[in-house]
Amino acid sequence: MSDPFLDAAIEEAELGLAEGGIPIGSVLVHEGRIIGRGHNRRVQKGSPTLHGEMDALENAGRHPAMVYRNATIYTTLSPCSMCSGAIALYGIPRVVIGENQTFLGEEDWLRGRGVRLEVVNDARCIELMRKFIAARPQLWNEDIGE
């Protein structure tokens, strides 16, 4: 059974890829509805910081602290240091991670701050990143790749 919120994050990742960018998508969910969605737009916007999670937070707009503290962020790829910092800063208590096989972000750091992580290792997320890294290794390595 598929998760509609992870599905929405994957749709965002596919949109980013179709735009010529990096296929990482994210959605911010509060009380059972998506309040922000986004995808990595570093390439499209020439931005060093517009990762999928950051785009979803930006597109969610301003909310009271209690909204973030009762939200879940879904991301197709394990969150990097920057995105993990934003998750911790806003007190988002739960992260659903599409996959951490192609990149292992700051999961231990997040857990150490009490964030609940659910790593799904969804085959669609893994395939998206594996194909992208194989096709565009220089672009992947430009940011957080090896």
PDB file of C-alpha atoms in Angstrom:
ATOM      1  CA  MET A   1       0.000   0.000   0.000  1.00  0.00           C
ATOM      2  CA  SER A   2       1.473   3.300  -1.030  1.00  0.00           C
ATOM      3  CA  ASP A   3       1.647   6.403   1.135  1.00  0.00           C
ATOM      4  CA  PRO A   4      -0.048   9.388  -0.563  1.00  0.00           C
ATOM      5  CA  PHE A   5       2.373  11.842   1.054  1.00  0.00           C
ATOM      6  CA  LEU A   6       5.448   9.933  -0.085  1.00  0.00           C
ATOM      7  CA  ASP A   7       3.778   9.680  -3.505  1.00  0.00           C
ATOM      8  CA  ALA A   8       3.443  13.486  -3.520  1.00  0.00           C
ATOM      9  CA  ALA A   9       7.138  13.877  -2.625  1.00  0.00           C
ATOM     10  CA  ILE A  10       8.043  11.510  -5.480  1.00  0.00           C
ATOM     11  CA  GLU A  11       5.867  13.563  -7.856  1.00  0.00           C
ATOM     12  CA  GLU A  12       7.870  16.610  -6.793  1.00  0.00           C
ATOM     13  CA  ALA A  13      11.148  14.759  -7.424  1.00  0.00           C
ATOM     14  CA  GLU A  14       9.968  13.743 -10.891  1.00  0.00           C
ATOM     15  CA  LEU A  15       8.968  17.341 -11.612  1.00  0.00           C
ATOM     16  CA  GLY A  16      12.449  18.515 -10.630  1.00  0.00           C
ATOM     17  CA  LEU A  17      14.014  15.964 -12.960  1.00  0.00           C
ATOM     18  CA  ALA A  18      11.699  17.008 -15.812  1.00  0.00           C
ATOM     19  CA  GLU A  19      12.831  20.615 -15.271  1.00  0.00           C
ATOM     20  CA  GLY A  20      16.466  19.576 -15.688  1.00  0.00           C
ATOM     21  CA  GLY A  21      17.220  19.526 -11.986  1.00  0.00           C
ATOM     22  CA  ILE A  22      18.046  17.019  -9.283  1.00  0.00           C
ATOM     23  CA  PRO A  23      15.221  14.548  -8.526  1.00  0.00           C
ATOM     24  CA  ILE A  24      14.634  15.147  -4.832  1.00  0.00           C
ATOM     25  CA  GLY A  25      11.163  16.077  -3.620  1.00  0.00           C
ATOM     26  CA  SER A  26       9.556  16.877  -0.300  1.00  0.00           C
ATOM     27  CA  VAL A  27       6.209  17.697   1.277  1.00  0.00           C
ATOM     28  CA  LEU A  28       5.367  19.165   4.672  1.00  0.00           C
ATOM     29  CA  VAL A  29       2.247  17.630   6.216  1.00  0.00           C
ATOM     30  CA  HIS A  30       0.179  19.018   9.077  1.00  0.00           C
ATOM     31  CA  GLU A  31      -3.001  17.414  10.399  1.00  0.00           C
ATOM     32  CA  GLY A  32      -3.301  15.085   7.429  1.00  0.00           C
ATOM     33  CA  ARG A  33      -2.868  17.631   4.652  1.00  0.00           C
ATOM     34  CA  ILE A  34       0.025  18.954   2.641  1.00  0.00           C
ATOM     35  CA  ILE A  35       0.814  22.541   3.602  1.00  0.00           C
ATOM     36  CA  GLY A  36       4.013  22.853   1.583  1.00  0.00           C
ATOM     37  CA  ARG A  37       5.553  20.996  -1.308  1.00  0.00           C
ATOM     38  CA  GLY A  38       8.754  21.441  -3.215  1.00  0.00           C
ATOM     39  CA  HIS A  39      11.688  19.932  -5.024  1.00  0.00           C
ATOM     40  CA  ASN A  40      15.375  20.558  -5.388  1.00  0.00           C
ATOM     41  CA  ARG A  41      15.706  23.642  -7.593  1.00  0.00           C
ATOM     42  CA  ARG A  42      19.405  24.424  -7.253  1.00  0.00           C
ATOM     43  CA  VAL A  43      19.863  24.109 -11.013  1.00  0.00           C
ATOM     44  CA  GLN A  44      16.640  25.790 -12.066  1.00  0.00           C
ATOM     45  CA  LYS A  45      17.100  28.796  -9.759  1.00  0.00           C
ATOM     46  CA  GLY A  46      20.911  28.880  -9.591  1.00  0.00           C
ATOM     47  CA  SER A  47      20.595  28.501  -5.821  1.00  0.00           C
ATOM     48  CA  PRO A  48      23.064  26.821  -3.478  1.00  0.00           C
ATOM     49  CA  THR A  49      20.377  26.275  -0.817  1.00  0.00           C
ATOM     50  CA  LEU A  50      17.145  25.372  -2.600  1.00  0.00           C
ATOM     51  CA  HIS A  51      17.050  21.685  -1.712  1.00  0.00           C
ATOM     52  CA  GLY A  52      13.744  19.787  -1.730  1.00  0.00           C
ATOM     53  CA  GLU A  53      13.050  20.183   1.974  1.00  0.00           C
ATOM     54  CA  MET A  54      13.993  23.869   1.923  1.00  0.00           C
ATOM     55  CA  ASP A  55      11.674  24.453  -1.060  1.00  0.00           C
ATOM     56  CA  ALA A  56       8.794  22.680   0.711  1.00  0.00           C
ATOM     57  CA  LEU A  57       9.328  24.807   3.836  1.00  0.00           C
ATOM     58  CA  GLU A  58       9.535  27.977   1.747  1.00  0.00           C
ATOM     59  CA  ASN A  59       6.361  27.092  -0.146  1.00  0.00           C
ATOM     60  CA  ALA A  60       4.534  26.336   3.113  1.00  0.00           C
ATOM     61  CA  GLY A  61       4.896  29.985   4.093  1.00  0.00           C
ATOM     62  CA  ARG A  62       4.895  31.320   7.631  1.00  0.00           C
ATOM     63  CA  HIS A  63       3.206  29.319  10.352  1.00  0.00           C
ATOM     64  CA  PRO A  64       3.127  29.418  14.151  1.00  0.00           C
ATOM     65  CA  ALA A  65       5.725  27.238  15.843  1.00  0.00           C
ATOM     66  CA  MET A  66       3.051  24.746  16.923  1.00  0.00           C
ATOM     67  CA  VAL A  67       2.284  23.910  13.287  1.00  0.00           C
ATOM     68  CA  TYR A  68       5.876  22.791  12.691  1.00  0.00           C
ATOM     69  CA  ARG A  69       5.976  20.968  16.023  1.00  0.00           C
ATOM     70  CA  ASN A  70       2.973  18.906  14.911  1.00  0.00           C
ATOM     71  CA  ALA A  71       4.104  18.301  11.335  1.00  0.00           C
ATOM     72  CA  THR A  72       5.838  15.556   9.391  1.00  0.00           C
ATOM     73  CA  ILE A  73       8.199  16.238   6.523  1.00  0.00           C
ATOM     74  CA  TYR A  74       8.453  13.646   3.780  1.00  0.00           C
ATOM     75  CA  THR A  75      11.544  13.625   1.618  1.00  0.00           C
ATOM     76  CA  THR A  76      12.612  11.289  -1.156  1.00  0.00           C
ATOM     77  CA  LEU A  77      16.252  11.297   0.008  1.00  0.00           C
ATOM     78  CA  SER A  78      17.945  11.277   3.413  1.00  0.00           C
ATOM     79  CA  PRO A  79      18.281  14.929   4.489  1.00  0.00           C
ATOM     80  CA  CYS A  80      21.658  16.670   4.256  1.00  0.00           C
ATOM     81  CA  SER A  81      23.183  18.787   7.036  1.00  0.00           C
ATOM     82  CA  MET A  82      21.436  21.979   5.922  1.00  0.00           C
ATOM     83  CA  CYS A  83      17.997  20.418   5.620  1.00  0.00           C
ATOM     84  CA  SER A  84      18.458  18.503   8.881  1.00  0.00           C
ATOM     85  CA  GLY A  85      19.329  21.796  10.557  1.00  0.00           C
ATOM     86  CA  ALA A  86      16.119  23.365   9.278  1.00  0.00           C
ATOM     87  CA  ILE A  87      14.107  20.361  10.485  1.00  0.00           C
ATOM     88  CA  ALA A  88      15.657  20.730  13.947  1.00  0.00           C
ATOM     89  CA  LEU A  89      15.341  24.523  13.953  1.00  0.00           C
ATOM     90  CA  TYR A  90      11.599  24.376  13.335  1.00  0.00           C
ATOM     91  CA  GLY A  91      11.082  21.454  15.711  1.00  0.00           C
ATOM     92  CA  ILE A  92       9.579  19.119  13.109  1.00  0.00           C
ATOM     93  CA  PRO A  93       9.277  15.899  15.123  1.00  0.00           C
ATOM     94  CA  ARG A  94       8.985  13.314  12.343  1.00  0.00           C
ATOM     95  CA  VAL A  95      10.713  12.711   9.013  1.00  0.00           C
ATOM     96  CA  VAL A  96       9.695  10.060   6.492  1.00  0.00           C
ATOM     97  CA  ILE A  97      12.662   9.318   4.231  1.00  0.00           C
ATOM     98  CA  GLY A  98      12.074   7.752   0.831  1.00  0.00           C
ATOM     99  CA  GLU A  99      15.571   6.289   0.686  1.00  0.00           C
ATOM    100  CA  ASN A 100      19.032   6.451   2.204  1.00  0.00           C
ATOM    101  CA  GLN A 101      20.869   3.981  -0.033  1.00  0.00           C
ATOM    102  CA  THR A 102      22.313   6.487  -2.503  1.00  0.00           C
ATOM    103  CA  PHE A 103      23.013   9.141   0.145  1.00  0.00           C
ATOM    104  CA  LEU A 104      23.032   8.890   3.916  1.00  0.00           C
ATOM    105  CA  GLY A 105      22.375  12.288   5.429  1.00  0.00           C
ATOM    106  CA  GLU A 106      22.342  13.425   9.031  1.00  0.00           C
ATOM    107  CA  GLU A 107      20.015  10.724  10.332  1.00  0.00           C
ATOM    108  CA  ASP A 108      22.006   9.999  13.498  1.00  0.00           C
ATOM    109  CA  TRP A 109      22.221  13.740  14.232  1.00  0.00           C
ATOM    110  CA  LEU A 110      18.446  14.085  13.851  1.00  0.00           C
ATOM    111  CA  ARG A 111      17.769  11.040  16.034  1.00  0.00           C
ATOM    112  CA  GLY A 112      20.084  12.526  18.655  1.00  0.00           C
ATOM    113  CA  ARG A 113      17.769  15.532  18.780  1.00  0.00           C
ATOM    114  CA  GLY A 114      14.695  13.409  19.315  1.00  0.00           C
ATOM    115  CA  VAL A 115      13.399  13.461  15.735  1.00  0.00           C
ATOM    116  CA  ARG A 116      11.569  10.268  14.765  1.00  0.00           C
ATOM    117  CA  LEU A 117      12.758   8.923  11.426  1.00  0.00           C
ATOM    118  CA  GLU A 118      11.020   6.401   9.230  1.00  0.00           C
ATOM    119  CA  VAL A 119      13.256   5.165   6.421  1.00  0.00           C
ATOM    120  CA  VAL A 120      11.096   3.536   3.756  1.00  0.00           C
ATOM    121  CA  ASN A 121      13.748   2.673   1.122  1.00  0.00           C
ATOM    122  CA  ASP A 122      11.093   2.936  -1.579  1.00  0.00           C
ATOM    123  CA  ALA A 123      12.256   1.358  -4.845  1.00  0.00           C
ATOM    124  CA  ARG A 124      11.009   4.366  -6.852  1.00  0.00           C
ATOM    125  CA  CYS A 125      13.144   6.783  -4.845  1.00  0.00           C
ATOM    126  CA  ILE A 126      16.227   4.569  -5.103  1.00  0.00           C
ATOM    127  CA  GLU A 127      15.778   4.145  -8.860  1.00  0.00           C
ATOM    128  CA  LEU A 128      15.300   7.887  -9.439  1.00  0.00           C
ATOM    129  CA  MET A 129      18.557   8.724  -7.674  1.00  0.00           C
ATOM    130  CA  ARG A 130      20.602   5.833  -9.083  1.00  0.00           C
ATOM    131  CA  LYS A 131      19.626   6.730 -12.642  1.00  0.00           C
ATOM    132  CA  PHE A 132      20.266  10.414 -12.030  1.00  0.00           C
ATOM    133  CA  ILE A 133      23.683   9.882 -10.419  1.00  0.00           C
ATOM    134  CA  ALA A 134      24.728   7.564 -13.261  1.00  0.00           C
ATOM    135  CA  ALA A 135      23.528  10.023 -15.927  1.00  0.00           C
ATOM    136  CA  ARG A 136      24.708  13.271 -14.279  1.00  0.00           C
ATOM    137  CA  PRO A 137      27.568  12.476 -11.849  1.00  0.00           C
ATOM    138  CA  GLN A 138      29.145  15.927 -12.153  1.00  0.00           C
ATOM    139  CA  LEU A 139      25.899  17.660 -11.224  1.00  0.00           C
ATOM    140  CA  TRP A 140      25.352  15.306  -8.286  1.00  0.00           C
ATOM    141  CA  ASN A 141      28.930  15.766  -7.048  1.00  0.00           C
ATOM    142  CA  GLU A 142      28.656  19.563  -7.354  1.00  0.00           C
ATOM    143  CA  ASP A 143      26.670  19.754  -4.123  1.00  0.00           C
ATOM    144  CA  ILE A 144      26.580  16.981  -1.535  1.00  0.00           C
ATOM    145  CA  GLY A 145      27.798  14.041  -3.564  1.00  0.00           C
ATOM    146  CA  GLU A 146      31.104  12.304  -2.996  1.00  0.00           C
TER     147      GLU A 146
END
